[in-house]
mmCIF file of C-alpha atoms in Angstrom:
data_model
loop_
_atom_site.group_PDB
_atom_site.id
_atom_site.type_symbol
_atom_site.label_atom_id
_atom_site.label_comp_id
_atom_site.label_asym_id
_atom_site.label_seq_id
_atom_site.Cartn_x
_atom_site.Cartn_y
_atom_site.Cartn_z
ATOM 1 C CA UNK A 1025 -97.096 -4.087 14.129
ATOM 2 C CA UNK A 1026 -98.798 -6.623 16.499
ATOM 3 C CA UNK A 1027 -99.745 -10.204 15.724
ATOM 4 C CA UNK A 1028 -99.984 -11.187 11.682
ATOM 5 C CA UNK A 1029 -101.312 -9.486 8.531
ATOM 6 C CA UNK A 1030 -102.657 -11.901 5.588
ATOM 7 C CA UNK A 1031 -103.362 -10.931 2.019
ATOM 8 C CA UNK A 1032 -105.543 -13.188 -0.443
ATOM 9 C CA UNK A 1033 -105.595 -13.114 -4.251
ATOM 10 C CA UNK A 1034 -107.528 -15.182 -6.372
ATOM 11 C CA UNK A 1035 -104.968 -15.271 -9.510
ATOM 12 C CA UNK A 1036 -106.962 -15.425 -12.667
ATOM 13 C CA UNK A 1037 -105.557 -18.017 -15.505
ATOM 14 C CA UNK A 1038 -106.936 -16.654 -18.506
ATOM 15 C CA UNK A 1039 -105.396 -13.977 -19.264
ATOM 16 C CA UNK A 1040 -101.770 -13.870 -19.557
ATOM 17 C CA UNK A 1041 -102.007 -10.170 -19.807
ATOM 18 C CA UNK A 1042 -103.711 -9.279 -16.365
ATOM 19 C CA UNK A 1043 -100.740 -11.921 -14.748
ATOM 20 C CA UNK A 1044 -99.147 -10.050 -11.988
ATOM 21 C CA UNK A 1045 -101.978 -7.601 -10.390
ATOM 22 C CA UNK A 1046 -102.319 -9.220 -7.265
ATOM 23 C CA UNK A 1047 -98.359 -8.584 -6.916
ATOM 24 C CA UNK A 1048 -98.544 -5.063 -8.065
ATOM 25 C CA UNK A 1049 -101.406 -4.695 -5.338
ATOM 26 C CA UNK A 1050 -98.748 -6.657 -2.576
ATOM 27 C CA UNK A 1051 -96.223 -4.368 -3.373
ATOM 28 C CA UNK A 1052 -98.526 -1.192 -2.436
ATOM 29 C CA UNK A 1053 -99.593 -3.002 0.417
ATOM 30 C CA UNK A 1054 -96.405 -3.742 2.074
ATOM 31 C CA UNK A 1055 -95.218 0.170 0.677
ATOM 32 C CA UNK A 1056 -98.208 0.761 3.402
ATOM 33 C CA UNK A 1057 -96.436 -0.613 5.979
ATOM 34 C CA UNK A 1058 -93.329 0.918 6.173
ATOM 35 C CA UNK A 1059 -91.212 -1.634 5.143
ATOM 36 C CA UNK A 1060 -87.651 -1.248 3.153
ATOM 37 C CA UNK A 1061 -87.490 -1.020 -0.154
ATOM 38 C CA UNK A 1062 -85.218 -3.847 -0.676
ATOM 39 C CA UNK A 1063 -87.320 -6.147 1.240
ATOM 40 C CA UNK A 1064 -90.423 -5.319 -0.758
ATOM 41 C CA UNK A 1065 -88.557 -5.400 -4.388
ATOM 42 C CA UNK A 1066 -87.446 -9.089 -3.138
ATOM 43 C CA UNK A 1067 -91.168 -9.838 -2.187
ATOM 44 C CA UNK A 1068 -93.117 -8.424 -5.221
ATOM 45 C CA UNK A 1069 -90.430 -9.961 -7.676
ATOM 46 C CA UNK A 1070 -90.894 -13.509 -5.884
ATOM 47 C CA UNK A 1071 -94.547 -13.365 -5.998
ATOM 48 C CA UNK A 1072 -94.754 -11.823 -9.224
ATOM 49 C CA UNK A 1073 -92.348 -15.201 -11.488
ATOM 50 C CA UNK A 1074 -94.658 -17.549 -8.996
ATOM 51 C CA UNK A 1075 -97.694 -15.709 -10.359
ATOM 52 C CA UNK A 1076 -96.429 -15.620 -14.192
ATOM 53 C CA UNK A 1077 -95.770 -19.202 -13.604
ATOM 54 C CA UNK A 1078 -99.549 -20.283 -12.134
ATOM 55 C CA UNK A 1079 -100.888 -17.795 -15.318
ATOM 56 C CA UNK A 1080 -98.463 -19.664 -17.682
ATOM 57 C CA UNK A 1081 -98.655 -23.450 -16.760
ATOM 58 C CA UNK A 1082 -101.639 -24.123 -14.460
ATOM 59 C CA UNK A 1083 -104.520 -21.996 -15.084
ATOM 60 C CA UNK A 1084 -104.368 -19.663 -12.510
ATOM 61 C CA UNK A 1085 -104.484 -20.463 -9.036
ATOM 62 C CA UNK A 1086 -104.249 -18.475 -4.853
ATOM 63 C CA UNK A 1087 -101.907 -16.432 -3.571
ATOM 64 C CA UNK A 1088 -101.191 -15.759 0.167
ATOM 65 C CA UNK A 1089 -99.426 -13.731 1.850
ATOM 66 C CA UNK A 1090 -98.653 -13.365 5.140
ATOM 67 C CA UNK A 1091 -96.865 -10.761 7.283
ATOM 68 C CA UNK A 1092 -95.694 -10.557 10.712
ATOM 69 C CA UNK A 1093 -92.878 -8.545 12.232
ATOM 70 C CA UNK A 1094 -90.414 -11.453 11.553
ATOM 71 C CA UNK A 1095 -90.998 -12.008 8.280
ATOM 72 C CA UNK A 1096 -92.923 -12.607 4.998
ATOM 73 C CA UNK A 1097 -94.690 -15.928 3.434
ATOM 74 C CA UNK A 1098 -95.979 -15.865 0.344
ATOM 75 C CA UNK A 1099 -98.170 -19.430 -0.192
ATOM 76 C CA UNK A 1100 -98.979 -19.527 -4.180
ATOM 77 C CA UNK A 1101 -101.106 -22.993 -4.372
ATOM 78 C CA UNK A 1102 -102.246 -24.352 -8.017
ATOM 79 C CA UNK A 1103 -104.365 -27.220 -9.638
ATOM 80 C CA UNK A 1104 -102.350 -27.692 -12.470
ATOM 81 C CA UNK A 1105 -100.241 -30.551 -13.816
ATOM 82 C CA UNK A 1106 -97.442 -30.356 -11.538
ATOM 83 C CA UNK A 1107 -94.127 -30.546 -11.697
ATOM 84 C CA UNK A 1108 -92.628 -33.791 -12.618
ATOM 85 C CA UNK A 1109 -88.550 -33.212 -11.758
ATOM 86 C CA UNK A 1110 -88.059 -30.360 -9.557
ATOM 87 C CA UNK A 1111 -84.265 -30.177 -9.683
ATOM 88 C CA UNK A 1112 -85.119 -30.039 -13.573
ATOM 89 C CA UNK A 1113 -87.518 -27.002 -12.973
ATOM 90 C CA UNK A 1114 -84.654 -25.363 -10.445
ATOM 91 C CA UNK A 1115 -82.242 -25.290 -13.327
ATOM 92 C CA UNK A 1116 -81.573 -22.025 -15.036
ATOM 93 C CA UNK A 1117 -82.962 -22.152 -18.935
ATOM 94 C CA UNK A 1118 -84.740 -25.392 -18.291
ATOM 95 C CA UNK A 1119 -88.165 -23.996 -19.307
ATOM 96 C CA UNK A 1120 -91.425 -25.830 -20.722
ATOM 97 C CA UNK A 1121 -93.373 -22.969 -21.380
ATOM 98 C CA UNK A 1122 -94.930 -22.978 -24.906
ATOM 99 C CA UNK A 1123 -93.303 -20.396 -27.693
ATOM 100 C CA UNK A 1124 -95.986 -17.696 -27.669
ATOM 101 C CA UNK A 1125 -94.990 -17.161 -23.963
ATOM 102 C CA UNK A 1126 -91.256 -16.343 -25.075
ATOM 103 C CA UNK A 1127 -92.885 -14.169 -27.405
ATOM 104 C CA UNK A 1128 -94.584 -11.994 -24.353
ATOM 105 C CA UNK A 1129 -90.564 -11.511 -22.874
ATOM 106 C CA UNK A 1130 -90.810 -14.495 -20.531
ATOM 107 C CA UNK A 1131 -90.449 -18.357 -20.942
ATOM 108 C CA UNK A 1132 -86.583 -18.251 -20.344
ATOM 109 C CA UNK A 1133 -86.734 -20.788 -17.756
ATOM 110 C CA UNK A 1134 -85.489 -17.886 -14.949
ATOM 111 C CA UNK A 1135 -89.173 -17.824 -12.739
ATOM 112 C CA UNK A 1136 -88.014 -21.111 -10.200
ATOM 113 C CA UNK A 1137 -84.602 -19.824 -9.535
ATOM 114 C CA UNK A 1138 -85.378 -15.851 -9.285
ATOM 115 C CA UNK A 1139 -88.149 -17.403 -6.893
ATOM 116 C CA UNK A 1140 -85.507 -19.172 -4.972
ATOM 117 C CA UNK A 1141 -82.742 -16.034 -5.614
ATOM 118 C CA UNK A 1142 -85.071 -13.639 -3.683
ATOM 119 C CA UNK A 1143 -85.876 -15.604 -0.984
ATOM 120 C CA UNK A 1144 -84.596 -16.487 2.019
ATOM 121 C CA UNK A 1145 -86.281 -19.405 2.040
ATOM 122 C CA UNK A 1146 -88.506 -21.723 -0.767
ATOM 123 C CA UNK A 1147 -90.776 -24.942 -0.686
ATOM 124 C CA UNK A 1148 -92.159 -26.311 -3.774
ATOM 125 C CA UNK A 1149 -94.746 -29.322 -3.300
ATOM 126 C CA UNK A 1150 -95.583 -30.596 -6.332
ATOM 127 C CA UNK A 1151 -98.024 -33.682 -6.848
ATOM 128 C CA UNK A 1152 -98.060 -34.854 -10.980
ATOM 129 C CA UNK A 1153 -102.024 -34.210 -12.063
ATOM 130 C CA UNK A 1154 -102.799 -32.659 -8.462
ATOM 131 C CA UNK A 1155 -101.147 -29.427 -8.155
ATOM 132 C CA UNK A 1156 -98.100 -27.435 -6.946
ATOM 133 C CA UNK A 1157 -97.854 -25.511 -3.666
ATOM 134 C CA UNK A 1158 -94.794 -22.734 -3.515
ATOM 135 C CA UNK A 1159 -93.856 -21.450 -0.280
ATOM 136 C CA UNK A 1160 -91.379 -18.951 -0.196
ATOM 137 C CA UNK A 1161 -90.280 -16.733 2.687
ATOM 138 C CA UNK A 1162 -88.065 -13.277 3.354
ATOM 139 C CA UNK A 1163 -86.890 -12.756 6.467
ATOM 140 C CA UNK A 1164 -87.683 -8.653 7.976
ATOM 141 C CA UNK A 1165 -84.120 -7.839 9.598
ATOM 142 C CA UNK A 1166 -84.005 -6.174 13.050
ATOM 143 C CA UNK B 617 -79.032 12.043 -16.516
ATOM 144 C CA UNK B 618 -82.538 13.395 -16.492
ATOM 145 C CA UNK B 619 -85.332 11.485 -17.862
ATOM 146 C CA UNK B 620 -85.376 14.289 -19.831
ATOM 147 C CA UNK B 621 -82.565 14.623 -21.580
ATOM 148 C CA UNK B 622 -83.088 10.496 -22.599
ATOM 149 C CA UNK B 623 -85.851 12.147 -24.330
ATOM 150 C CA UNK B 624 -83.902 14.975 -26.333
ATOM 151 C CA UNK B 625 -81.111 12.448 -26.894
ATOM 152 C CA UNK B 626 -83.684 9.703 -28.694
ATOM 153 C CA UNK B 627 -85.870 12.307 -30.011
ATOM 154 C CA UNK B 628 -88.851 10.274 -27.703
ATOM 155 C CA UNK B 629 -92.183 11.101 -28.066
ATOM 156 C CA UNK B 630 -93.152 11.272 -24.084
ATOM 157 C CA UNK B 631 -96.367 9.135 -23.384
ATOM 158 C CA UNK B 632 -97.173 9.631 -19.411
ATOM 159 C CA UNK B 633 -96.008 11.614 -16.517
ATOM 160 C CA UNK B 634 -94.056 14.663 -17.420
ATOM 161 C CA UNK B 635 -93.996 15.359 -13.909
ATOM 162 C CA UNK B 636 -90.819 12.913 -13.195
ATOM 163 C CA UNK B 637 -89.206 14.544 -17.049
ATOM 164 C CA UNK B 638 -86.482 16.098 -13.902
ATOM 165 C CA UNK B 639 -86.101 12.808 -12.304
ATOM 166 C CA UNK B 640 -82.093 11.803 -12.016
ATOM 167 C CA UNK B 641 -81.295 8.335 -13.590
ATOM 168 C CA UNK B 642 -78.230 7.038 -13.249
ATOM 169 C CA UNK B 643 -77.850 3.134 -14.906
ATOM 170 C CA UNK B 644 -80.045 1.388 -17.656
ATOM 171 C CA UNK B 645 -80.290 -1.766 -19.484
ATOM 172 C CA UNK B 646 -81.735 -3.065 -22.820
ATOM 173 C CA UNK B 647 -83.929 -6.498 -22.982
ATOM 174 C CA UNK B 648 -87.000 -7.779 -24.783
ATOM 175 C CA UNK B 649 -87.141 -10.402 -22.019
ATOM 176 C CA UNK B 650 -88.706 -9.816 -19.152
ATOM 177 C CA UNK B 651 -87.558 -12.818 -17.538
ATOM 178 C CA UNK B 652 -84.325 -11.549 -17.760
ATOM 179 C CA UNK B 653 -84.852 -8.293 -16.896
ATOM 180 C CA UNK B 654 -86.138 -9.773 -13.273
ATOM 181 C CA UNK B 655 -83.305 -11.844 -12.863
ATOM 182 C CA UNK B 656 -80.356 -10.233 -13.482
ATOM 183 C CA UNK B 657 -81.198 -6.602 -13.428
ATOM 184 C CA UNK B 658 -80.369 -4.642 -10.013
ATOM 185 C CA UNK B 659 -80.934 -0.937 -9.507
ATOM 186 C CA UNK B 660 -81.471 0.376 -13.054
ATOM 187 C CA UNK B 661 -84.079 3.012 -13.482
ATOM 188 C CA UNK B 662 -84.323 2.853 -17.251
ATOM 189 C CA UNK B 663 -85.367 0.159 -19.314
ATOM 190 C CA UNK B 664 -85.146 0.128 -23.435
ATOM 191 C CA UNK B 665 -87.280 -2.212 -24.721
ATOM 192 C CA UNK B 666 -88.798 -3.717 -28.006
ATOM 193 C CA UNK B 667 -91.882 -5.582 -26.037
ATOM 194 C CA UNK B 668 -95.167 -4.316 -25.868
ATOM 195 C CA UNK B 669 -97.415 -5.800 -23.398
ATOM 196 C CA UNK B 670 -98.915 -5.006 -20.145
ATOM 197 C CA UNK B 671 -96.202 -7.277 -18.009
ATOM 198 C CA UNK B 672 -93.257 -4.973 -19.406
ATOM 199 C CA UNK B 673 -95.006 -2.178 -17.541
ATOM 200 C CA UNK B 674 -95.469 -4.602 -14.262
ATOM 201 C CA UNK B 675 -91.482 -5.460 -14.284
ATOM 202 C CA UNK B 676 -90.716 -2.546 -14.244
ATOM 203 C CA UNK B 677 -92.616 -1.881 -11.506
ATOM 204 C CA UNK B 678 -91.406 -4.387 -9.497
ATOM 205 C CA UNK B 679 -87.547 -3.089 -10.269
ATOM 206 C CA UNK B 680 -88.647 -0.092 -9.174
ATOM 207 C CA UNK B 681 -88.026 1.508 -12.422
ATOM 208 C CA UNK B 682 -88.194 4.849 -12.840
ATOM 209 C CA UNK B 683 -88.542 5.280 -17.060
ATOM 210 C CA UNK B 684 -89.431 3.018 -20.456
ATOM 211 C CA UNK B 685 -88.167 3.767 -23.313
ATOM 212 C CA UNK B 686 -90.222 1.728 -26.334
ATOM 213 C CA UNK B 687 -87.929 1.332 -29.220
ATOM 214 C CA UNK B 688 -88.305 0.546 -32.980
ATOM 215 C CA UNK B 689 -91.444 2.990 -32.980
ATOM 216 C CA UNK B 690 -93.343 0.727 -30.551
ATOM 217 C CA UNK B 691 -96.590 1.841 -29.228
ATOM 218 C CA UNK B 692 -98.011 0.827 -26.079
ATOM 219 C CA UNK B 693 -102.337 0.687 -26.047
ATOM 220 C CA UNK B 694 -104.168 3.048 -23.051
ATOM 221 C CA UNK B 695 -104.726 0.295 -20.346
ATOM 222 C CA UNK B 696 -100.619 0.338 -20.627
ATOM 223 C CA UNK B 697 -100.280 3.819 -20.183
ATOM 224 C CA UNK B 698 -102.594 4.140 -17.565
ATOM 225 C CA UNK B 699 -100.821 1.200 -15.798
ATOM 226 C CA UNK B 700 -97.879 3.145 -15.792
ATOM 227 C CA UNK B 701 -99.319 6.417 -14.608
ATOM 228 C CA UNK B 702 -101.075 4.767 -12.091
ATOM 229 C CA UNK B 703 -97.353 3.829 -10.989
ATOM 230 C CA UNK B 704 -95.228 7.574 -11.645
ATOM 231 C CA UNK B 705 -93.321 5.111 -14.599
ATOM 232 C CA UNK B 706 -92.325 7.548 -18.030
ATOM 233 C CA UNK B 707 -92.858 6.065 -20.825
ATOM 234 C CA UNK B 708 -91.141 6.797 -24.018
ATOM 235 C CA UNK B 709 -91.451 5.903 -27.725
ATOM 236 C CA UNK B 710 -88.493 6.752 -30.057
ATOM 237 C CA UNK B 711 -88.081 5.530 -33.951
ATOM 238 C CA UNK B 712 -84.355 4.679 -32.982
ATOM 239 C CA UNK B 713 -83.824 0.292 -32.722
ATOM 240 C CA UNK B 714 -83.057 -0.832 -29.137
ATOM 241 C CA UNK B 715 -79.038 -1.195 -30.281
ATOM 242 C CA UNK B 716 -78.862 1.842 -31.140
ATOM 243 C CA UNK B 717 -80.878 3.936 -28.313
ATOM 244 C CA UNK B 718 -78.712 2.168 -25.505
ATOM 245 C CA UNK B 719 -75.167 2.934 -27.413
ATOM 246 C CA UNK B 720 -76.927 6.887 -27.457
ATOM 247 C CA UNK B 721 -77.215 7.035 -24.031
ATOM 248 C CA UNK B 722 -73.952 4.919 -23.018
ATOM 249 C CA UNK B 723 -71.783 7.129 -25.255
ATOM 250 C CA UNK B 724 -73.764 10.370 -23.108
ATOM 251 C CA UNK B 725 -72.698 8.596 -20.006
ATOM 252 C CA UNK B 726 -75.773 6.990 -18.646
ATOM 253 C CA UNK B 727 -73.959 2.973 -18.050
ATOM 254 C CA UNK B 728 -75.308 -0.438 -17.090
ATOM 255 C CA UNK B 729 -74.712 -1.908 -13.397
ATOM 256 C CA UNK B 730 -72.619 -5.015 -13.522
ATOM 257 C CA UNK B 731 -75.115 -8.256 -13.582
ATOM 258 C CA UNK B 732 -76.533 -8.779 -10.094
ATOM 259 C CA UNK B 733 -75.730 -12.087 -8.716
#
């Protein structure tokens, strides 16, 4: 693969039952090119708790990805409230999402550090009434 | 086991893709939440599960599982099952409650992994 692939999903925050397609498409795409299972499964599952989490708490938002032969970045960027205490949001269990979302098997307060367990590497920017951007990489091994 | 004989042993009603009814499994687990099922779950090809929306169907795809098995007579709608097609993912339905179905096919030697970490 030469020079950089990028992916772009508009994530729709509507519908908490359509949450996740433009990771089930990233998945097939990266099947596409060739790369390891276990690289992918840690990709898709990243992207897919970010993408719950934009569906969930900020009415939808973008979601890039981009690939090159050194790694992946996925760049999931939001207009919603923010985050007020990140180290809060990191911790396992600490979860704001509303009851009816526990109801739909998520809400546990997992998505932030799955997001951070898969990845090699994670960013969260997070401005109170502006938005949140997540950048998370995984590094391709030799 | 084969995804088959998960379907003898919990007298399933089989939903989608009898092509992968030969498919070897060899671990499952047991969780209405998905959450948890994406954080703690490593290389299990079943899941047993009491939820019924279109994200149980997506989790497992990202897991890479290979079989759903809808307990307590669960039924999951036609954009569910076609979600799952779309994907090679079996998808049962058994009367049996999710305690119940997993202590069926633990005692018949299909076991949990230990918890990722």
């Amino acid at each position: 693969m030469n020079g950089q692939l990028t992916f772009h999903f508009d994530v729709d925050g509507s519908d908490f039952t359509s949450a996740g397609q433009a990771s089930v498409q990233v998945k097939k795409d990266l099947r596409q090119l060739g790369l390891s299972p276990e690289i992918i499964r840690r990709v898709s599952i990243a992207m897919y708790e970010g993408e719950i989490n934009m569906v969930i708490h900020a009415g939808g938002g973008t979601a890039d990805v981009v690939v090159t032969e050194e790694e992946i970045e996925i760049i999931l960027t939001d207009h919603g409230p923010g985050i007020r205490d990140i180290a809060q949001a990191m911790q396992e269990g600490f979860s704001t999402a509303p009851d009816n979302i526990r109801s739909l098997g998520f809400g546990a307060g997992m998505g932030l550090p799955n997001m951070k367990r898969y990845t090699d590497h994670m960013d969260i920017q997070s401005e109170v009434g502006v938005g949140t951007v997540v950048t998370m990489r995984v590094s391709i091994p030799k | 086991m084969k995804i088959g004989t998960i379907q003898e042993l919990l007298h399933a009603e089989l939903l989608c893709c009898e092509e992968e009814l030969n498919r070897e499994v060899f671990s499952a687990c047991g969780s209405d939440m998905m959450s948890d099922v994406l954080a703690y779950v490593k290389d299990q090809a079943v899941l047993l599960t009491g939820l019924v929306n279109p994200q149980v169907i997506r989790t497992a795809e990202m897991m890479d599982m290979k079989c759903i098995v809808f307990v307590r007579s669960k039924r999951p709608n036609s954009e569910m099952i076609a979600l799952a097609r779309d994907s090679g993912i079996v998808l049962l339905a058994t009367e049996m409650r999710l305690y119940e179905a997993c202590g069926i096919l633990y005692s018949n030697g299909l076991v949990g992994n230990k918890v990722a970490t």
